[in-house]
Coordinates of C-alpha atoms in Angstrom, one line a residue:
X3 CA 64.4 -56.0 -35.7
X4 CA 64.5 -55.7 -39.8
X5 CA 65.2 -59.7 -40.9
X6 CA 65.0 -59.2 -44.4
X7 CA 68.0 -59.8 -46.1
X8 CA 69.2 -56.6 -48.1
X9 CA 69.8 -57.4 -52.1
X10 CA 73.0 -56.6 -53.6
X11 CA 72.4 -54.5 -56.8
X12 CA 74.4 -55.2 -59.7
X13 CA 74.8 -52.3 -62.5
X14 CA 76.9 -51.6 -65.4
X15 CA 79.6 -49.0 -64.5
X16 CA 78.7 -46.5 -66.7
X17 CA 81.2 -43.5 -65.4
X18 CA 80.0 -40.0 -64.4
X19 CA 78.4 -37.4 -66.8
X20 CA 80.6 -36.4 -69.3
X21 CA 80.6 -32.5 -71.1
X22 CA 79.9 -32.2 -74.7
X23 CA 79.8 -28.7 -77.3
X24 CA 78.6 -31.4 -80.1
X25 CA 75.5 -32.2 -80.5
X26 CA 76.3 -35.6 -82.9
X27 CA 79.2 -36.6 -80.3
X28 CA 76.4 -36.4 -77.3
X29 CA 73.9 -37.9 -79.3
X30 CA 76.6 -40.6 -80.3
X31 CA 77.4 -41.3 -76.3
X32 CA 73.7 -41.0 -75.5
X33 CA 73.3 -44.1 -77.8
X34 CA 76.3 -45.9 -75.9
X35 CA 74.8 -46.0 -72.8
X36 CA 71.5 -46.6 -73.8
X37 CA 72.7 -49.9 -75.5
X38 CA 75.1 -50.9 -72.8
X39 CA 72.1 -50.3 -70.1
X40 CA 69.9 -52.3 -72.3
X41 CA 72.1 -55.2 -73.4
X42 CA 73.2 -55.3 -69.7
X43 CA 69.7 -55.8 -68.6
X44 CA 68.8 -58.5 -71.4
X45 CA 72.0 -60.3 -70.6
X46 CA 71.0 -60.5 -66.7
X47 CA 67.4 -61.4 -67.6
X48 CA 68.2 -64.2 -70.1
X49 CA 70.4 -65.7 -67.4
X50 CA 68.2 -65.3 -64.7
X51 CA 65.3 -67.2 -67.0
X52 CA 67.4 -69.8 -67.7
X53 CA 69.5 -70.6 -64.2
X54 CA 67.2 -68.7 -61.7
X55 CA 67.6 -65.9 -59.6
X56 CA 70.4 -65.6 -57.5
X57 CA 69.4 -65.1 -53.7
X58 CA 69.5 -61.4 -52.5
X59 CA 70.9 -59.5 -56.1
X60 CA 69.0 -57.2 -57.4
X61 CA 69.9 -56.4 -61.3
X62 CA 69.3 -52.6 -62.1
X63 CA 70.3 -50.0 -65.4
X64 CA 69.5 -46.6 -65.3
X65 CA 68.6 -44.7 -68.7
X66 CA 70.9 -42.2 -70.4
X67 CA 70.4 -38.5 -69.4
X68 CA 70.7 -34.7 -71.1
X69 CA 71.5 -31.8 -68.1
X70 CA 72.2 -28.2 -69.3
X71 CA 73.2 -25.8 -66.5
X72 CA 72.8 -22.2 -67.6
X73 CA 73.5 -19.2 -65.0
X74 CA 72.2 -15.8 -67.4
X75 CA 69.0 -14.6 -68.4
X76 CA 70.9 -14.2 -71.7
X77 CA 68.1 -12.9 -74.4
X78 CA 67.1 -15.6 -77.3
X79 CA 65.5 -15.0 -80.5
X80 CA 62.2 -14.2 -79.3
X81 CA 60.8 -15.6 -82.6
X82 CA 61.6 -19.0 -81.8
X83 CA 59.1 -21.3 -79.6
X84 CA 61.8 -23.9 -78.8
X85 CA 65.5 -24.3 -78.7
X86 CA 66.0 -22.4 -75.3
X87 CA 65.1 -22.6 -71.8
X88 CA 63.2 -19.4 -69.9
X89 CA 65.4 -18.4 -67.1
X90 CA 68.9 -19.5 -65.5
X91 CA 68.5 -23.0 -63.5
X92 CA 69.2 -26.6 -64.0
X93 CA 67.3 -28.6 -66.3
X94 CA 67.7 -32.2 -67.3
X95 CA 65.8 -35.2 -69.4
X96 CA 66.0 -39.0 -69.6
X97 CA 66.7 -40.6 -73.1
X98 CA 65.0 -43.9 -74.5
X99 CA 66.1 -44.8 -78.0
X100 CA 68.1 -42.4 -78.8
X101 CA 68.5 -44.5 -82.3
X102 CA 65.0 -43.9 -82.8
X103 CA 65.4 -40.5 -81.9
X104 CA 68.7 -39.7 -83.4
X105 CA 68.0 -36.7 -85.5
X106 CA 65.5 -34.8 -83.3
X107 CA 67.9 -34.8 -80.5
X108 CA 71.2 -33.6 -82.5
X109 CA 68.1 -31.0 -83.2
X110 CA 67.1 -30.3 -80.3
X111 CA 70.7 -30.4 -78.3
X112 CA 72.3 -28.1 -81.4
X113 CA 69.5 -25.7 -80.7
X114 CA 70.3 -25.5 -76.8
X115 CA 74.1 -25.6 -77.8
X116 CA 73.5 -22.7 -80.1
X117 CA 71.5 -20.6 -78.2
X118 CA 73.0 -20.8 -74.9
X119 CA 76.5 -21.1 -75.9
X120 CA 77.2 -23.9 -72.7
X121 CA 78.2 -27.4 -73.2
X122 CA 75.6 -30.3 -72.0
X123 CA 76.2 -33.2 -69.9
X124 CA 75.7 -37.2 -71.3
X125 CA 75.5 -39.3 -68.6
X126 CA 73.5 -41.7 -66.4
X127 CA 70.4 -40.8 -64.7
X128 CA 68.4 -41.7 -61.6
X129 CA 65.8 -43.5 -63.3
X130 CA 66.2 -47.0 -63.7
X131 CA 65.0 -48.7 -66.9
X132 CA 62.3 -51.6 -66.8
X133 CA 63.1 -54.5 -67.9
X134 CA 60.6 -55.2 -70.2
X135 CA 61.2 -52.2 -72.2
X136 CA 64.9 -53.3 -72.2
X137 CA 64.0 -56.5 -73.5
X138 CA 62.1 -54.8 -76.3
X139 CA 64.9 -54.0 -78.6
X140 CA 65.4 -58.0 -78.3
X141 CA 62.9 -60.2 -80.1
X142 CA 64.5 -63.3 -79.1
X143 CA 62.9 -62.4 -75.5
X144 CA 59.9 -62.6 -73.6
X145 CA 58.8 -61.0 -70.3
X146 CA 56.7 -63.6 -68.3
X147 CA 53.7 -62.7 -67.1
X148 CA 54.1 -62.2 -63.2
X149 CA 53.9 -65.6 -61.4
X150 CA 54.4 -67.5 -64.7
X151 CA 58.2 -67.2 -64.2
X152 CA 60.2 -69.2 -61.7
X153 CA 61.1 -65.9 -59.5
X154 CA 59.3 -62.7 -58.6
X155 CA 60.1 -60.5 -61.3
X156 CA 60.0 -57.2 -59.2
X157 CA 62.0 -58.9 -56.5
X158 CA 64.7 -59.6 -59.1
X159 CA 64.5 -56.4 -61.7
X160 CA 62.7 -53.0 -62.2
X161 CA 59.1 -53.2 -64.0
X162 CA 57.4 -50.4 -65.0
X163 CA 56.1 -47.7 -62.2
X164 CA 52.4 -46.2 -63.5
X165 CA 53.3 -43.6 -60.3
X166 CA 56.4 -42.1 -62.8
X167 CA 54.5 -42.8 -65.9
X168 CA 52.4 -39.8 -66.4
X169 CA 52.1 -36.2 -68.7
X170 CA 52.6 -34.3 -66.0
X171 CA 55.4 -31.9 -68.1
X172 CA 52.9 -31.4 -70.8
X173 CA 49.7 -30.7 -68.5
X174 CA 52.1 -28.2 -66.9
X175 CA 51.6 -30.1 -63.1
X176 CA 55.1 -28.7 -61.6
X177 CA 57.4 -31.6 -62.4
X178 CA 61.2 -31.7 -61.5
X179 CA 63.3 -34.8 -61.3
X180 CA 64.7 -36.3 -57.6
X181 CA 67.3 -33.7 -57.2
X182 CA 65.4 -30.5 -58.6
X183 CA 66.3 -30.0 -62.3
X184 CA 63.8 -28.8 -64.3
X185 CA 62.5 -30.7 -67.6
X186 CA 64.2 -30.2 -71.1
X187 CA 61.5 -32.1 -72.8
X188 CA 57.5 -32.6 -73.1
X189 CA 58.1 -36.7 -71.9
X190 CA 60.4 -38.9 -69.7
X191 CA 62.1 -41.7 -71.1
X192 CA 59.7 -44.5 -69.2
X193 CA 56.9 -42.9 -70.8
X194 CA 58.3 -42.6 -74.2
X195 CA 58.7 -46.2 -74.1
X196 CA 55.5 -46.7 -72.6
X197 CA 53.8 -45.1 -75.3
X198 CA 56.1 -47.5 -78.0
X199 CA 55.1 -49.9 -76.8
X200 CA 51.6 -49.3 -77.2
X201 CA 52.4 -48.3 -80.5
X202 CA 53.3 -51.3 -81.7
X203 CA 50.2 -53.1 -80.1
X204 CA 47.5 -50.9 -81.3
X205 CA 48.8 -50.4 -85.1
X206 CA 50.8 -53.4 -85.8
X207 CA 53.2 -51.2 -87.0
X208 CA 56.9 -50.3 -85.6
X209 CA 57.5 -46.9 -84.3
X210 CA 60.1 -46.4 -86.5
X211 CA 58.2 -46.5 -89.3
X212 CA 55.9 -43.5 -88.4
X213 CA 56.3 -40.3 -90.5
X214 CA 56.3 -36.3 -89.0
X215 CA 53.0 -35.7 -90.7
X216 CA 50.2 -38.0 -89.6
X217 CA 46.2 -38.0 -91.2
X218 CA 44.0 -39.4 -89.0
X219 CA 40.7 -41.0 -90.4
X220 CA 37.7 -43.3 -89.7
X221 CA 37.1 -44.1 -92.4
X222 CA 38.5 -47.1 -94.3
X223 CA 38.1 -46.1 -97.6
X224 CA 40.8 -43.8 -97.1
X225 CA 43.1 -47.1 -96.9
X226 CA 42.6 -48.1 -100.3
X227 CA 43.4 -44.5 -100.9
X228 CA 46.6 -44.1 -99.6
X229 CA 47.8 -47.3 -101.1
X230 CA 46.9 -46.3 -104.4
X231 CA 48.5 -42.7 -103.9
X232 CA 51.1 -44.6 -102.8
X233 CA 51.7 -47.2 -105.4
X234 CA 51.7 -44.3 -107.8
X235 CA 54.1 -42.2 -105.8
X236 CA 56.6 -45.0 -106.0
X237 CA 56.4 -45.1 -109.1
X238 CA 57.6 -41.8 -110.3
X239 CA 61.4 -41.4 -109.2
X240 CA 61.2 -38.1 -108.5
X241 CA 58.7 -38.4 -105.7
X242 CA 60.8 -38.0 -103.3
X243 CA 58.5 -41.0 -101.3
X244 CA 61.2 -44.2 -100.8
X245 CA 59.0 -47.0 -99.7
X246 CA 55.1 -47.6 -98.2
X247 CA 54.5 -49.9 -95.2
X248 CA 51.4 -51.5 -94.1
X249 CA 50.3 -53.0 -91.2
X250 CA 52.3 -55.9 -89.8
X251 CA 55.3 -53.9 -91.0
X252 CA 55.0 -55.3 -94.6
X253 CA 57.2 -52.8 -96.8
X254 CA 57.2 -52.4 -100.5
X255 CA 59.7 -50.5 -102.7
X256 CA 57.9 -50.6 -106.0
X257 CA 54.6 -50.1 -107.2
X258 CA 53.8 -53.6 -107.7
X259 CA 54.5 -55.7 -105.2
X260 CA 51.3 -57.2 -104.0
X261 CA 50.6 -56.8 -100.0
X262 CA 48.8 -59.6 -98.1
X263 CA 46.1 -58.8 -95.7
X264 CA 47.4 -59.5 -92.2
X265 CA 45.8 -62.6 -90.7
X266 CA 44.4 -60.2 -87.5
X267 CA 43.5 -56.8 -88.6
X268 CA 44.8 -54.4 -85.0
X269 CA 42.8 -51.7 -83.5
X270 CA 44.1 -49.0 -84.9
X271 CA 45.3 -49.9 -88.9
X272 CA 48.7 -48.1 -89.5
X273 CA 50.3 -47.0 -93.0
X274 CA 53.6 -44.8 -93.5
X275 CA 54.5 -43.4 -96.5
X276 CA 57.6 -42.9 -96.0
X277 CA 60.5 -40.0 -96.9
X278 CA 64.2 -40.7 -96.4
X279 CA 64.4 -38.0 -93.9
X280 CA 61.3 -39.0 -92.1
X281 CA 58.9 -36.1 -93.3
X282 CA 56.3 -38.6 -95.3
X283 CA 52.9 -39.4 -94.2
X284 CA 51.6 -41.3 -92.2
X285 CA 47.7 -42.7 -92.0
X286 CA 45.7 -43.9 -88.9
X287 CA 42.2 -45.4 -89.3
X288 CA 41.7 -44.5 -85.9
X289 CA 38.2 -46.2 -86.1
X290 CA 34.9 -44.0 -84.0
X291 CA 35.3 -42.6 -81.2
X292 CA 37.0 -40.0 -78.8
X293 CA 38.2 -42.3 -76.5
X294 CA 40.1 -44.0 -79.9
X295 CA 41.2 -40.8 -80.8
X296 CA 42.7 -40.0 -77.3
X297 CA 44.4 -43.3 -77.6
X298 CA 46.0 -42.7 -81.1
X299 CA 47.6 -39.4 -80.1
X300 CA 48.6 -40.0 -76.5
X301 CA 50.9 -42.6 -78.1
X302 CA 51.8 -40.9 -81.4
X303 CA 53.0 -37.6 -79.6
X304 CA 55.7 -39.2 -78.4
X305 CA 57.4 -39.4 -81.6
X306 CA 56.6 -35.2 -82.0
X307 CA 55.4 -35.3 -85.5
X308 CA 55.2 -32.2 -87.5
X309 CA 51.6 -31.9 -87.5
X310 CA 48.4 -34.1 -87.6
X311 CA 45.1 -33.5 -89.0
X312 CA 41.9 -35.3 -89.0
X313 CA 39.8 -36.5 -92.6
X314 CA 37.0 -38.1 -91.5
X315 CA 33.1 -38.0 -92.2
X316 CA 30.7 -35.6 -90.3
X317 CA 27.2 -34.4 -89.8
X318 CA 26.2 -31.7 -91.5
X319 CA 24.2 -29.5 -89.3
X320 CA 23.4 -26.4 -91.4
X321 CA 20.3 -27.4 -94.5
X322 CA 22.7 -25.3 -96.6
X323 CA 25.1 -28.1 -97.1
X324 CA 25.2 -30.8 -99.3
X325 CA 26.6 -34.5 -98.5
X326 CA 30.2 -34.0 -99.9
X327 CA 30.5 -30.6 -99.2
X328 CA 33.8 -29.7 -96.5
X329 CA 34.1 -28.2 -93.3
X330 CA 37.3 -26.6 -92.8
X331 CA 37.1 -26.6 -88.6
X332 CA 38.6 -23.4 -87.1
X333 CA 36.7 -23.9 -83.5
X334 CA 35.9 -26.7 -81.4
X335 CA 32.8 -27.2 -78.9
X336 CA 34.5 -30.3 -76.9
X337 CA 31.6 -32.7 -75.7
X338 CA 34.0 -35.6 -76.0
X339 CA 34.9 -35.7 -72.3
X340 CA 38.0 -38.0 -72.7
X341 CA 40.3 -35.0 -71.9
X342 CA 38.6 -32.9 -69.4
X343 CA 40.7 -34.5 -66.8
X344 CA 44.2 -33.1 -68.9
X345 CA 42.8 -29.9 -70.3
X346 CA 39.6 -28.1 -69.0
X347 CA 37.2 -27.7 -71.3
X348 CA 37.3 -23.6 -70.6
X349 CA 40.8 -24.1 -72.4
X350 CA 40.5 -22.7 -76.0
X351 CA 42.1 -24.5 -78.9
X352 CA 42.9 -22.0 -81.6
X353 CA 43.0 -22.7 -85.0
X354 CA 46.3 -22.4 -86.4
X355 CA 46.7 -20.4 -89.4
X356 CA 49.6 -22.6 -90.9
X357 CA 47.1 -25.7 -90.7
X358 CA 44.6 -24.0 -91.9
X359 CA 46.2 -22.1 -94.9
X360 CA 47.8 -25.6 -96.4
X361 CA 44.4 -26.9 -96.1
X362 CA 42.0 -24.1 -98.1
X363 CA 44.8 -24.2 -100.1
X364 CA 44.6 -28.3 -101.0
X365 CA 41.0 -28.0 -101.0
X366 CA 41.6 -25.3 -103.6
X367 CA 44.7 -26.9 -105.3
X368 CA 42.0 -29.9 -105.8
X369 CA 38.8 -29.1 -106.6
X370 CA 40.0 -26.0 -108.6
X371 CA 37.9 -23.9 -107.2
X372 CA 39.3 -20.7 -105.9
X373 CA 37.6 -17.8 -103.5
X374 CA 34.1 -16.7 -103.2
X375 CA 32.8 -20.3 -105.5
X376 CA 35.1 -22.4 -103.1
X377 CA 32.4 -21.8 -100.3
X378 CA 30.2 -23.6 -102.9
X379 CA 31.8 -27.2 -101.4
X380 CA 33.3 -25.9 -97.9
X381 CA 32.2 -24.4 -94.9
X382 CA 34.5 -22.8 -92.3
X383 CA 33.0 -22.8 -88.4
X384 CA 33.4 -24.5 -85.3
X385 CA 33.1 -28.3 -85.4
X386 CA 31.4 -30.1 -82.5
X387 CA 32.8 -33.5 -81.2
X388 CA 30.5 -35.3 -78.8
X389 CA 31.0 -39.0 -77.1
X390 CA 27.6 -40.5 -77.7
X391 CA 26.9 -41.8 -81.4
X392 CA 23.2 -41.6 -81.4
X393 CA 22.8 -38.2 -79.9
X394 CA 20.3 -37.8 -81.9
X395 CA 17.9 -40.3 -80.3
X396 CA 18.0 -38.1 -77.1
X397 CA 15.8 -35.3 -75.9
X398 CA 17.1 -32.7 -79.0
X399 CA 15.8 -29.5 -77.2
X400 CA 19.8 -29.8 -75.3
X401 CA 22.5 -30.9 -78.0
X402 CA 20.4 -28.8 -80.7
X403 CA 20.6 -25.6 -78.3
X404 CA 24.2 -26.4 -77.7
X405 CA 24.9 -26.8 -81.2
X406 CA 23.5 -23.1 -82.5
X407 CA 24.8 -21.3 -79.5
X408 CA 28.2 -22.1 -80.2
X409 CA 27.5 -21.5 -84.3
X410 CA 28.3 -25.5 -84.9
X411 CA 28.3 -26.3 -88.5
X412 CA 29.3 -30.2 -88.2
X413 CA 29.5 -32.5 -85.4
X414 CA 31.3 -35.7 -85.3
X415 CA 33.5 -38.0 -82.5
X416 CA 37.3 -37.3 -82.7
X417 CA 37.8 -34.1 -84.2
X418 CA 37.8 -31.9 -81.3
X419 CA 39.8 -34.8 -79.1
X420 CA 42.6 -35.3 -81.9
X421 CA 42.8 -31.1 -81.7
X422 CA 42.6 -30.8 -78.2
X423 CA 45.3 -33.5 -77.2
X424 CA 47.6 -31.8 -80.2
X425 CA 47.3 -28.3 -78.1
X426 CA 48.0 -30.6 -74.5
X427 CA 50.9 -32.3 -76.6
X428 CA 52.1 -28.7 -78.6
X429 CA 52.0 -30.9 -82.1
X430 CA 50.2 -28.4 -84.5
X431 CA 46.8 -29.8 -85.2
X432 CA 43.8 -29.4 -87.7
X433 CA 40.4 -30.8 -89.2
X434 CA 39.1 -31.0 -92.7
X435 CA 35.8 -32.8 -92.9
X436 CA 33.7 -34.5 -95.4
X437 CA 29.3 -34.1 -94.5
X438 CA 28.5 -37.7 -95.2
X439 CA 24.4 -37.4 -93.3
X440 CA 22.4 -34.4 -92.4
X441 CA 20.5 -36.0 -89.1
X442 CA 18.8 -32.5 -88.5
X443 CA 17.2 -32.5 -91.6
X444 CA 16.2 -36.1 -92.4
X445 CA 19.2 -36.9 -94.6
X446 CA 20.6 -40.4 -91.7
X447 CA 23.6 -42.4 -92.7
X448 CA 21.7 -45.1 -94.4
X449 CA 22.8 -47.2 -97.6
X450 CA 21.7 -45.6 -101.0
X451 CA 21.5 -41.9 -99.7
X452 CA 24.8 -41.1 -101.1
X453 CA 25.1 -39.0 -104.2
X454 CA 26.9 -38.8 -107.2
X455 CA 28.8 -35.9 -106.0
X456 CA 29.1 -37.3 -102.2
X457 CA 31.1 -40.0 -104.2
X458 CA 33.1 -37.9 -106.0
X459 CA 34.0 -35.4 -103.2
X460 CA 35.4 -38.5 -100.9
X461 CA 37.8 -39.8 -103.8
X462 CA 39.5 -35.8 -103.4
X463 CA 38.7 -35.9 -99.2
X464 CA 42.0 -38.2 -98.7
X465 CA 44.6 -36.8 -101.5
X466 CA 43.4 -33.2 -100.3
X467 CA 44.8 -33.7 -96.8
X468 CA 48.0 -35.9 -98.4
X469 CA 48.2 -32.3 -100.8
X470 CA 48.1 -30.6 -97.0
X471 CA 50.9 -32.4 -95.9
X472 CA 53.0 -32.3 -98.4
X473 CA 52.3 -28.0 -98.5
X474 CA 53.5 -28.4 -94.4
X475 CA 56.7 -30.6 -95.8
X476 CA 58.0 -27.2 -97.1
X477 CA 57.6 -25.3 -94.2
X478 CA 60.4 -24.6 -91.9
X479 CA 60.0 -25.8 -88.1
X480 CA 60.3 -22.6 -86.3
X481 CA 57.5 -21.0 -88.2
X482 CA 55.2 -24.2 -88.2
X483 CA 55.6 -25.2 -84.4
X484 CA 53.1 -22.2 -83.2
X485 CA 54.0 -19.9 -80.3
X486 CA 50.6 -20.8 -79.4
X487 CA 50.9 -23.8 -78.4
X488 CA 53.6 -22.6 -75.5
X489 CA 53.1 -22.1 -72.2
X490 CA 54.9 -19.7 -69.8
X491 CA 57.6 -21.9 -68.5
X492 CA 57.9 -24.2 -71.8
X493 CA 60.5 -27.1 -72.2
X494 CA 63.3 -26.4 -74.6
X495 CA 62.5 -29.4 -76.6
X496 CA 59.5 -29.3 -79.5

């Protein structure tokens, strides 16, 4: 005979689903919920920290949900990659932040609203929210460690479930939530705020602060950069550029405010240039490493940026080159590893011609250098990423074979991960290098070796890819977010 005592679970009454033909108003009640879920679970947890748990109660909030119901095969603009689903059914999504989120999802629902002409359904989901993410949004709380509290936390609330945390929509595994509907979007809401709050941890940044177009580097030069750019964008009124943040979440308005170096620099520096509307730029020193750049862009893709693209330093592997000289990358020959579990390595990641016409064109815009004498300073070929630094100390007669087989012209650590992860993740991806050694031909990353025009060519590297970004800002969504990067049975949500 079962003598454990049953616990009473205490909820907010949050009232059934409710229909809505308005994208703001759904977004609006989404953002209800969500706080009353959240403030409801603080509330419980502050109490329970400072009274104790009360014997056999169980305190439980669910997140918010979106649910479409659409009964015709009912033809969409076969132009457009997103907006729709692919056949008749039932299809749902969990919300985290929808304050965070506020304008892609009147996006994204308007879209659906649009194309399907049915209403969509705000209400309470299944899935109940963790209280640590719920304490998040309240920095006047802490979430013990387990066993440093008075109570069993689990016994008392839900914690995060690594079973339900997982990319399973994006790697295109079969998901469908408890009662069959199919997904609306690429993540659920527990792993959007998983991936927040690594966010915060890694770049001592806030998520709110990152911008839709995100430059990748490891190089921290490039930080000095983008301040400067920055400092100089916010000086001109007519930048259109509102503020700059660095890491720690410092924020500057003007061009002259000074900026204190944090007292503990995190793993992964963070710096937003931002845009009222969100569509500034935003710069990762992602440090060396695919297994740093799988990191960065697990997390990042949860905020679906516009595009990201990687400026960081390379090995020059053709004795044509020069150290300085660019390698736009329009292949990939993936010896990272970090990602053959998500995406096989016999998937192909296409270059996409959007990426890589805003980037010739920077390069071009630039150096001013235009056609036939532009392949003077930049070589276009496939771009090798492996995971060992010092390949080069090993037996060469392998990695050098591998290397001219596939027609390599660089090789470096995170390019062909921060590409890869953008085709798993359908966030349109590209790589403009700078050659900064030549290990094939004697020419090793050693101080002094750097030329005048090595120099020269990093000061443009940076502002070439900022000139990149700022040639995508102009683009409209449908015809940047590549049909490529869709799968048969694709979510309706970019």
């Amino acid at each position: 005979m079962n003598t454990q005592p049953t616990n009473h679970i205490h909820s907010p009454d949050q009232g059934t689903h409710i229909p809505f033909t308005d994208a703001t108003e759904a977004v609006a009640h989404l953002q209800h919920l969500y706080t009353e879920a959240s403030e409801f679970l603080c509330a419980r947890f502050s109490d329970t920290l400072a009274s104790g748990a009360p014997d056999a109660t169980r305190f439980r909030a669910f997140y918010p949900e979106i649910r479409l119901t659409t009964s015709t095969f009912a033809a969409v603009d076969s132009r457009l990659s997103f907006g729709h689903v692919s056949e008749p059914g039932m299809y749902a999504t969990t919300i985290t932040r929808p304050d965070l989120f506020e304008n892609y999802l009147i996006q994204q629902i308007g879209l659906l609203l649009k194309n399907h002409g049915v209403g969509v359904a705000i209400g309470p989901s299944m899935t109940p929210m963790p209280v640590h993410f719920a304490v998040a949004n309240d920095t006047a709380i802490s979430v013990p460690q387990e066993g440093a509290g008075e109570f069993t936390l689990r016994d008392v609330f839900d914690v995060p479930d690594l079973a339900t945390t997982n990319d399973d929509i994006v790697n295109g595994v079969g998901f469908t939530y408890e009662d069959g509907a199919l997904p609306l979007a690429p993540f659920t809401a527990q792993r959007i705020d998983y991936s927040l709050a690594r966010l915060s941890h890694y770049t001592a940044t806030d998520p709110a602060h990152f911008q839709n177009h995100v430059l990748f580097t490891n190089y921290q030069f490039y930080v000095d950069e983008f301040e400067a750019y920055a400092r100089v964008q916010l000086a001109d009124a007519n930048s259109g550029y509102t503020s700059f943040v660095a890491t720690g979440n410092v924020e500057i308005t003007d061009s002259e405010t000074a900026i204190a170096p944090p007292a503990k620099m995190p793993q992964m520096p963070t710096y937003h240039l931002k845009r009222a509307d969100g569509s500034g730029i935003t710069l990762v020193n992602i440090g060396v490493g695919p297994s740093n750049a799988k990191t960065a862009t697990d997390h990042i893709a949860v905020l679906r940026p516009h595009a990201w693209i990687m400026v960081g330093h390379c090995a020059g592997l053709r004795n044509s080159q020069r150290l300085g000289d660019f390698v736009l990358a329009h292949a990939y020959l993936r010896e990272d590893k970090v990602l053959d579990d998500d995406l096989p390595v016999w998937v192909p990641v296409p270059a996409l011609a959007e990426i890589q016409v805003a980037l010739e064109t920077a390069v071009a815009n630039v150096t001013e250098l235009e056609g036939f004498e532009l392949k003077r300073i930049m070589r276009t070929g496939t771009v090798a990423s492996f995971d060992n630094r010092n390949w080069e100390l090993r037996d060469q007669s392998g990695p050098v074979q591998r290397l001219s087989q596939s027609r390599a012209v660089a090789l470096d650590m995170e390019s062909a991960t921060i590409a890869a992860n953008g085709f798993r993740f359908r966030v349109p991806y590209g790589t403009l290098l700078c050659v900064s050694d030549k290990p094939l031909h004697g020419e090793l990353k050693l101080p002094g070796m750097a030329s005048d025009f090595y120099k020269s060519q990093v000061s443009r590297h940076l502002l070439i890819g900022i000139r990149a970004m700022e040639n995508l800002q102009k683009m409209p969504l449908e015809r940047l977010h590549s049909r490529k990067l869709r799968s048969f049975e694709e979510t309706a949500f970019l």
